[in-house]
Short mmCIF file of N, CA and C in Angstrom, two decimals:
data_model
loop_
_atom_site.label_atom_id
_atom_site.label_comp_id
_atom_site.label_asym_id
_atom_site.label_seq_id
_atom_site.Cartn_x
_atom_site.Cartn_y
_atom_site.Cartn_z
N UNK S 1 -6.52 -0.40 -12.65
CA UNK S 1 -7.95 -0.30 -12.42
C UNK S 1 -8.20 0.83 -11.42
N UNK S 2 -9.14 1.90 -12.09
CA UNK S 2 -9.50 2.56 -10.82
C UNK S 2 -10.37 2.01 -9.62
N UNK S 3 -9.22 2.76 -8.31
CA UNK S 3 -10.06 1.95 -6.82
C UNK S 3 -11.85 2.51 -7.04
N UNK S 4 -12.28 3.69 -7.53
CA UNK S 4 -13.96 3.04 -7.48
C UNK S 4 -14.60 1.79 -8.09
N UNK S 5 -14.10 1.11 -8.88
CA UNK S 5 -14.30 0.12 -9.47
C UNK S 5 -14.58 -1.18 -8.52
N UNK S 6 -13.21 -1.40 -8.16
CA UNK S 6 -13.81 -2.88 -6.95
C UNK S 6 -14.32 -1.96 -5.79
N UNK S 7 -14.43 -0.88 -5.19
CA UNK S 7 -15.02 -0.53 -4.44
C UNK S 7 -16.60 -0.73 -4.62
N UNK S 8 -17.24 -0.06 -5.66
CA UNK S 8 -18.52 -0.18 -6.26
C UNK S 8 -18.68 -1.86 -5.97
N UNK S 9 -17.64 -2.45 -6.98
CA UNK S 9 -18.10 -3.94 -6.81
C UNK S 9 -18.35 -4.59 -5.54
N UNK S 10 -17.35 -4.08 -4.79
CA UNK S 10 -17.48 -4.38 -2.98
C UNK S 10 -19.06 -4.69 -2.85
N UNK S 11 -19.34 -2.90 -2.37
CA UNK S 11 -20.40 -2.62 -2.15
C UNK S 11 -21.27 -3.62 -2.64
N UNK S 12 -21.75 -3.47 -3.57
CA UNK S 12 -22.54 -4.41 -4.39
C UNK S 12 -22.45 -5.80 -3.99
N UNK S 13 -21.71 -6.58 -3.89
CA UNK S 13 -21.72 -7.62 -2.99
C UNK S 13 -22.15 -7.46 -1.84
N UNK S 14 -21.45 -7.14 -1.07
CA UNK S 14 -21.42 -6.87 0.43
C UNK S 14 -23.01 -6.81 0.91
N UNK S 15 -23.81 -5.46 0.33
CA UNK S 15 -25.18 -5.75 0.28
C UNK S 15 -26.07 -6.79 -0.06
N UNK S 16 -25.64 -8.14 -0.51
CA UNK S 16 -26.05 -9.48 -1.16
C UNK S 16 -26.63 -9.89 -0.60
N UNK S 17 -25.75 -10.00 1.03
CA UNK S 17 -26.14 -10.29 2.44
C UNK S 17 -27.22 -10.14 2.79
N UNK S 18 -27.23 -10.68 3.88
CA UNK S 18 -27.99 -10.29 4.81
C UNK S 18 -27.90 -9.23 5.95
N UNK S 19 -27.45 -7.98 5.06
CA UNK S 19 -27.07 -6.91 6.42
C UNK S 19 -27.91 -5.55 5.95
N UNK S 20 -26.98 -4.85 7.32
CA UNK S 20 -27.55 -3.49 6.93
C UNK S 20 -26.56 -2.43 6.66
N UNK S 21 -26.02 -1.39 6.16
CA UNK S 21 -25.08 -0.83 5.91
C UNK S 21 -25.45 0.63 6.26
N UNK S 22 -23.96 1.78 6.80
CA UNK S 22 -24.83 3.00 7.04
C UNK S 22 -23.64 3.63 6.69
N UNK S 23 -23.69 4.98 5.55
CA UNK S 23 -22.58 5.72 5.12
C UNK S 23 -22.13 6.98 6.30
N UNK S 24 -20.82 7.31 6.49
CA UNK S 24 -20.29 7.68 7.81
C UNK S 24 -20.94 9.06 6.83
N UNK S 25 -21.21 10.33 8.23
CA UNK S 25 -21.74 11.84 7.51
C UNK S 25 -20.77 13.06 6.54
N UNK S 26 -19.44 13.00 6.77
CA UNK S 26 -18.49 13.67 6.18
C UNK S 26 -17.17 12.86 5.35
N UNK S 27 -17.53 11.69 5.28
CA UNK S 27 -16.36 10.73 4.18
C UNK S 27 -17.51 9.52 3.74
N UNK S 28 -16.51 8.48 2.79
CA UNK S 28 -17.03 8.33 2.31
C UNK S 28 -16.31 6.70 2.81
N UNK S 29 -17.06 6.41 3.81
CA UNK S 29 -17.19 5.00 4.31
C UNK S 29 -18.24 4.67 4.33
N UNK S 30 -18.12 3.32 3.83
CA UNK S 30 -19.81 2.05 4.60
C UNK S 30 -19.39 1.27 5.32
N UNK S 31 -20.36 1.11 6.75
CA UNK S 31 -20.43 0.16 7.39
C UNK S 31 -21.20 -0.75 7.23
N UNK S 32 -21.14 -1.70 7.48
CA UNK S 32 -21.89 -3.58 7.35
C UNK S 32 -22.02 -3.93 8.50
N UNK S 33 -23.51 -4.26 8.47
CA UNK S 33 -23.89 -4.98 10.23
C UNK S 33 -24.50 -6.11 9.60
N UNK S 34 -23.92 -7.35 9.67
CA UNK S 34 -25.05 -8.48 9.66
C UNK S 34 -26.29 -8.60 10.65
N UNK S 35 -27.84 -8.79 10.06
CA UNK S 35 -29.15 -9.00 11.00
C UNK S 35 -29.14 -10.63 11.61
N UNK S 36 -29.61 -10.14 12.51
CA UNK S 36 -29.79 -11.35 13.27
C UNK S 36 -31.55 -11.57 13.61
N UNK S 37 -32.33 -12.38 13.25
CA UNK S 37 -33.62 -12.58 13.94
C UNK S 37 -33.66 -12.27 15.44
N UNK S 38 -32.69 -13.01 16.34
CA UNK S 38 -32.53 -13.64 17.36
C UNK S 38 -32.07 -12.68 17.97
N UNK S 39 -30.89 -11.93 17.47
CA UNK S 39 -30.06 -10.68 17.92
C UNK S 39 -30.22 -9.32 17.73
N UNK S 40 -31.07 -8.79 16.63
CA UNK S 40 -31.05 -7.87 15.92
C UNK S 40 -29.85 -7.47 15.46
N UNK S 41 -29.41 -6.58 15.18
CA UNK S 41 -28.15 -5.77 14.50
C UNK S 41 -27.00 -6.12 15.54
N UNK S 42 -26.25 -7.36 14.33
CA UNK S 42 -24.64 -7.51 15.10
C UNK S 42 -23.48 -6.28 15.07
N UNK S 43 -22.39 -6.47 15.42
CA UNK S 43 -21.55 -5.60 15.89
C UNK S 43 -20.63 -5.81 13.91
N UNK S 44 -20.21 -4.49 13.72
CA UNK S 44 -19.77 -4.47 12.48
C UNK S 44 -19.16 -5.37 11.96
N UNK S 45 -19.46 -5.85 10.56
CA UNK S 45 -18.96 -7.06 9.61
C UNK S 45 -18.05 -6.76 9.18
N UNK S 46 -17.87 -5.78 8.27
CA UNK S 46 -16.95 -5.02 7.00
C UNK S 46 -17.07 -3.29 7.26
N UNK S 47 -15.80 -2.82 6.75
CA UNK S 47 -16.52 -1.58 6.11
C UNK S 47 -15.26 -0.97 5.20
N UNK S 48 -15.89 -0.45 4.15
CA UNK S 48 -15.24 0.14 2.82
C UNK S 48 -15.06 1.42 3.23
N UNK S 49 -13.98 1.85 3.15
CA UNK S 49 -13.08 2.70 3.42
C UNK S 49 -13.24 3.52 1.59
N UNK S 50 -13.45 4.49 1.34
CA UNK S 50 -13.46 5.08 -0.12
C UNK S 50 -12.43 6.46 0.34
N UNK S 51 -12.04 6.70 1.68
CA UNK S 51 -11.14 8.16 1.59
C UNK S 51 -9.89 8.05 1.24
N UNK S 52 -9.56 8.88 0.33
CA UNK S 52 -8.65 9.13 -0.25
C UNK S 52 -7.37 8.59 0.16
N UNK S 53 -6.83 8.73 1.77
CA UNK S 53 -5.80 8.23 2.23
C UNK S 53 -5.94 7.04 2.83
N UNK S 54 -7.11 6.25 2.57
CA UNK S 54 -7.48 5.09 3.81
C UNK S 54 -7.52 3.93 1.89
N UNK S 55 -8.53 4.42 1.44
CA UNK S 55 -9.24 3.11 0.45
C UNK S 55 -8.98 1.76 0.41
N UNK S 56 -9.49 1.20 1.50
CA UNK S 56 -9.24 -0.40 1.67
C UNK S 56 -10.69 -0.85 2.19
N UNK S 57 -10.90 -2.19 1.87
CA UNK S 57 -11.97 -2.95 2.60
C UNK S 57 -11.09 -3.54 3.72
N UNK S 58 -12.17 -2.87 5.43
CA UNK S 58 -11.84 -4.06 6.48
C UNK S 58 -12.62 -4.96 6.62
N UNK S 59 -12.34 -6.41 7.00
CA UNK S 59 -12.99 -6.95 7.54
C UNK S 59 -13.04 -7.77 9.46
N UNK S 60 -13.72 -7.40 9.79
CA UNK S 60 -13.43 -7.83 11.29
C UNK S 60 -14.21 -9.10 11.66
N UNK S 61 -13.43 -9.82 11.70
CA UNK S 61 -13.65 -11.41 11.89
C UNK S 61 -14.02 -11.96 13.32
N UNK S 62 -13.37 -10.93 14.43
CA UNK S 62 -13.78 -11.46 15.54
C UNK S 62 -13.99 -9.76 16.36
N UNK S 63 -15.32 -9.10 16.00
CA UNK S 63 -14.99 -7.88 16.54
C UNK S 63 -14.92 -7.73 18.22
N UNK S 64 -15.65 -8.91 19.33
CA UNK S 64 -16.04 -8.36 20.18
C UNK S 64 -14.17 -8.78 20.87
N UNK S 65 -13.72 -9.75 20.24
CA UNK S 65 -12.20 -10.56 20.72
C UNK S 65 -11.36 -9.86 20.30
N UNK S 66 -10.34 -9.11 21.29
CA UNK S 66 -9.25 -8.37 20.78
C UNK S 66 -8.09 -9.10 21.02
N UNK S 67 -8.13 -10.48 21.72
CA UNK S 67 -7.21 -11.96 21.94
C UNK S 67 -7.06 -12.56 20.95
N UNK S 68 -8.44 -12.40 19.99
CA UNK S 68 -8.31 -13.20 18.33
C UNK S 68 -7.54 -13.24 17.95
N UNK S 69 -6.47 -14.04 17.24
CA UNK S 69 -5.63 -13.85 16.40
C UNK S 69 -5.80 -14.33 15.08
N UNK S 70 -7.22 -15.05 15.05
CA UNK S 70 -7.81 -15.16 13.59
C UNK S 70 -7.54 -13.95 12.30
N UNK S 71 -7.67 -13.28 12.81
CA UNK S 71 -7.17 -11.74 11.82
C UNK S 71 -5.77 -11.57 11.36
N UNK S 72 -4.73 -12.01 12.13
CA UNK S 72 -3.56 -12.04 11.65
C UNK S 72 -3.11 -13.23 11.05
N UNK S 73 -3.78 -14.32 10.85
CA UNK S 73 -4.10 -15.50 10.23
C UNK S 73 -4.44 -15.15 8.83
N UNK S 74 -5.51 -14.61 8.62
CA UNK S 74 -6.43 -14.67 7.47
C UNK S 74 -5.47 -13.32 6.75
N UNK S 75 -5.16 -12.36 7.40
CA UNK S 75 -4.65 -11.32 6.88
C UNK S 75 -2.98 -11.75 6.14
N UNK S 76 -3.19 -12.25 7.00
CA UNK S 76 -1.16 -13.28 5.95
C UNK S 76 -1.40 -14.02 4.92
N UNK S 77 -2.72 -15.10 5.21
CA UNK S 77 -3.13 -15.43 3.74
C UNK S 77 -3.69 -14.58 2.37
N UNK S 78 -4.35 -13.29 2.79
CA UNK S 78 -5.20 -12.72 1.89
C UNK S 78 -3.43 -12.29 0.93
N UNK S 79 -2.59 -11.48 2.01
CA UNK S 79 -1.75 -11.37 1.64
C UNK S 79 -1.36 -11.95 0.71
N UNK S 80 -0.91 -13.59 0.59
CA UNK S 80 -0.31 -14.05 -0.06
C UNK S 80 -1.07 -14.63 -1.09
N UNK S 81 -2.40 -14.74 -1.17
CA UNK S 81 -3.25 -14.84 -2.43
C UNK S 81 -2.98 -13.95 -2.90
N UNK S 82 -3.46 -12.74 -2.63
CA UNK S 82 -3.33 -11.32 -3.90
C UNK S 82 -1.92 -10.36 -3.73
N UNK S 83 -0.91 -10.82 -3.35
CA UNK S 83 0.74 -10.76 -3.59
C UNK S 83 0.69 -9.43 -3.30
N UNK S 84 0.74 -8.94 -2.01
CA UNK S 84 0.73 -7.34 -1.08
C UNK S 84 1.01 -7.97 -0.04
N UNK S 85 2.13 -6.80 0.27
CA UNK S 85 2.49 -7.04 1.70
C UNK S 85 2.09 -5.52 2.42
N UNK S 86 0.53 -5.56 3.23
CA UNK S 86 0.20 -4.60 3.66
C UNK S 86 1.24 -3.43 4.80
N UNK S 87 2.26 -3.85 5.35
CA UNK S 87 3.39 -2.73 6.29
C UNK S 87 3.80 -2.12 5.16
N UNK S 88 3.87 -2.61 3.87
CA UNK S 88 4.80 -1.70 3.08
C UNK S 88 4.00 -0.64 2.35
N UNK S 89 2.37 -0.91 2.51
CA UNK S 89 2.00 -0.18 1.73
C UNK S 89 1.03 1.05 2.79
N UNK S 90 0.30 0.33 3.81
CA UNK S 90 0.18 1.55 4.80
C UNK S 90 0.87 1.42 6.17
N UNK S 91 0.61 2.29 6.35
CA UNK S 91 1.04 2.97 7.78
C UNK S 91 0.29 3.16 9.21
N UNK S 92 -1.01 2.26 8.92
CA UNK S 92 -1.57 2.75 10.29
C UNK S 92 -1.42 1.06 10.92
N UNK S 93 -1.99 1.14 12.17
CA UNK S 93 -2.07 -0.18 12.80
C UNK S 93 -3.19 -1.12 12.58
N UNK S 94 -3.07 -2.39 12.15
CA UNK S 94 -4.32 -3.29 12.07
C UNK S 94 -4.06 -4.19 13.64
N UNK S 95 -5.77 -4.43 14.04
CA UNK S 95 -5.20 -4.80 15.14
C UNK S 95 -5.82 -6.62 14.73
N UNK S 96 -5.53 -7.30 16.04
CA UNK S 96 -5.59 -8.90 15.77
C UNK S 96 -6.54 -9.52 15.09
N UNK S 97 -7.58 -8.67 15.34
CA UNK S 97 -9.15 -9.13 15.12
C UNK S 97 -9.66 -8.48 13.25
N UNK S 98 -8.66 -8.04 12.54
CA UNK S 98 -8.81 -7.06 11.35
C UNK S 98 -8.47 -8.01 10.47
N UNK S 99 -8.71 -7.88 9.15
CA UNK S 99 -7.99 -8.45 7.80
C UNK S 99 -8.29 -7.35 7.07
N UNK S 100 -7.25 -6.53 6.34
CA UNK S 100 -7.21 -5.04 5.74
C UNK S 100 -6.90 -5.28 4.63
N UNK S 101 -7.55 -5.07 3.54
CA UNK S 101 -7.31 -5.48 1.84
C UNK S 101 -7.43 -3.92 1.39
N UNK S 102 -6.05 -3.47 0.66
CA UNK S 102 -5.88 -2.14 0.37
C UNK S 102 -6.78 -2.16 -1.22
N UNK S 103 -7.70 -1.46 -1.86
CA UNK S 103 -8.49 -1.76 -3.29
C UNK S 103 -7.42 -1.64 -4.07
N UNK S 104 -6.20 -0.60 -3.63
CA UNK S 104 -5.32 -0.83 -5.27
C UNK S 104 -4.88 -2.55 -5.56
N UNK S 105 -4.93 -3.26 -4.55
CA UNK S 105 -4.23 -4.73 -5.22
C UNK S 105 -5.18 -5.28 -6.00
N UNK S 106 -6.53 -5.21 -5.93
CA UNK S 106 -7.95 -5.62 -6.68
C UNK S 106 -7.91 -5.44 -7.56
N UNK S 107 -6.68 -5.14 -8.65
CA UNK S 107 -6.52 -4.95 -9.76
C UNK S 107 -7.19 -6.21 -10.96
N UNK S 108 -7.54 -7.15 -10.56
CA UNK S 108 -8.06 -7.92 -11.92
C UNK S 108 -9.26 -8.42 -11.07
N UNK S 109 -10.12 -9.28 -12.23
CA UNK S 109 -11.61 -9.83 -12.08
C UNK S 109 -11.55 -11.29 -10.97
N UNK S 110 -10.34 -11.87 -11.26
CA UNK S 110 -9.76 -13.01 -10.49
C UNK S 110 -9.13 -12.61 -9.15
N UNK S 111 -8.53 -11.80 -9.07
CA UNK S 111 -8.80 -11.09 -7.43
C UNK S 111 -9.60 -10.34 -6.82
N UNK S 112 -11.02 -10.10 -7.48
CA UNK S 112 -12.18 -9.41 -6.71
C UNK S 112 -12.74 -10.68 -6.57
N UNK S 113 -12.45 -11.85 -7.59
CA UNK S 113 -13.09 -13.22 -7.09
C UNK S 113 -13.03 -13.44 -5.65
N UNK S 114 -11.36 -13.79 -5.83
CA UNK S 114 -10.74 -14.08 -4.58
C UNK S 114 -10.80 -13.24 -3.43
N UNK S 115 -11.04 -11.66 -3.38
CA UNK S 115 -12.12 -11.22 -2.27
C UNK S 115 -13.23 -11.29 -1.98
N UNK S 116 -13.61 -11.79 -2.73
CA UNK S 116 -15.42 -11.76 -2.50
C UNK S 116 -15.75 -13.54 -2.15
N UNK S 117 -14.72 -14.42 -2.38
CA UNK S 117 -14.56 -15.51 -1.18
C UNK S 117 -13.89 -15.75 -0.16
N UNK S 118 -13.32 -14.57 0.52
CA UNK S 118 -12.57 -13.88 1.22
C UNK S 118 -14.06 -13.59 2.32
N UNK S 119 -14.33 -12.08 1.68
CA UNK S 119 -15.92 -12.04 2.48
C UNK S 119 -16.75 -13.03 2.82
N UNK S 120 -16.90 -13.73 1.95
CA UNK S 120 -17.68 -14.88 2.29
C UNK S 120 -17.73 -15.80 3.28
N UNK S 121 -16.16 -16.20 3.71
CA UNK S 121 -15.57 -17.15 4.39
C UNK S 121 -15.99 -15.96 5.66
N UNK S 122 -15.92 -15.38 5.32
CA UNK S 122 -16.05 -14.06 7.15
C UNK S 122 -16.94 -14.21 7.23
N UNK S 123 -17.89 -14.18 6.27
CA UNK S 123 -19.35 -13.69 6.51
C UNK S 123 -20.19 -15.17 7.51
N UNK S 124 -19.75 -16.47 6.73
CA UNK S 124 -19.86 -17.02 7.47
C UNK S 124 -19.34 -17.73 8.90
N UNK S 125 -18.46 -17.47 9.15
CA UNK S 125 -17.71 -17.45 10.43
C UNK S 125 -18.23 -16.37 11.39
N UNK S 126 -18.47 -15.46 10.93
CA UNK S 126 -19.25 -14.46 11.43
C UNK S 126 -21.03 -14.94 12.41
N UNK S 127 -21.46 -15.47 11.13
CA UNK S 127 -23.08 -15.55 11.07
C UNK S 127 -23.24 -17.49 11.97
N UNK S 128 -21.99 -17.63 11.87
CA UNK S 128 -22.37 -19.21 12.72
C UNK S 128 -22.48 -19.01 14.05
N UNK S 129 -23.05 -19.41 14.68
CA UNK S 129 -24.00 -19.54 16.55
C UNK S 129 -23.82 -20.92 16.69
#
């Protein structure tokens, strides 16, 4: 499957929300801010990575906590739902608070499922006060 494919699909979800999203000026990332009534614009949700050497959805589960270790939790499971073991495939550092889904594993309709209840589960862990 080409990575614009669940990327597009990303997107398209991701906007479902309740957020706001803003494309970076020279690549081709989106950021995700969930709205808050109460808060206005939270601290980043997600963001889709589309450059060439990056193409992964992050999601940051606990952005303001860099103690979190919720991220290396969720990131071992995503792992082992959609059968990638992310050290082998990139090279940069995820830190505690991250869950990094590279788009080439998004290869079928049943694992964009399984990311997009992936997001979900963030989104609300995220959005609970």
């Amino acid at each position: 499957m080409n990575n614009l494919i669940p990327f597009n699909d990303l997107h398209q979800y991701l906007s479902s929300f309740d957020i706001t999203y803003t494309m970076a000026a020279k690549s081709l990332i989106l950021s995700y801010q969930p709205r808050s009534f109460a808060y206005g614009i939270q601290p980043r949700f997600a963001a889709l990575h589309g450059a060439k050497s990056y193409q992964c959805l992050i999601l940051y589960v606990a952005p303001k906590d860099n103690t979190s270790t919720l991220g290396i939790e969720m990131q071992r499971k995503v792992e082992e739902l959609l059968f990638f073991n992310l050290k082998e495939m990139r090279r940069f550092k995820v830190k505690n608070n991250e869950v990094v889904i590279p788009l080439e594993v998004i290869d079928t309709k049943e694992k964009l499922n399984s990311v997009k209840e992936v997001i979900a589960q963030v989104y609300r862990i995220r959005t609970k006060k």
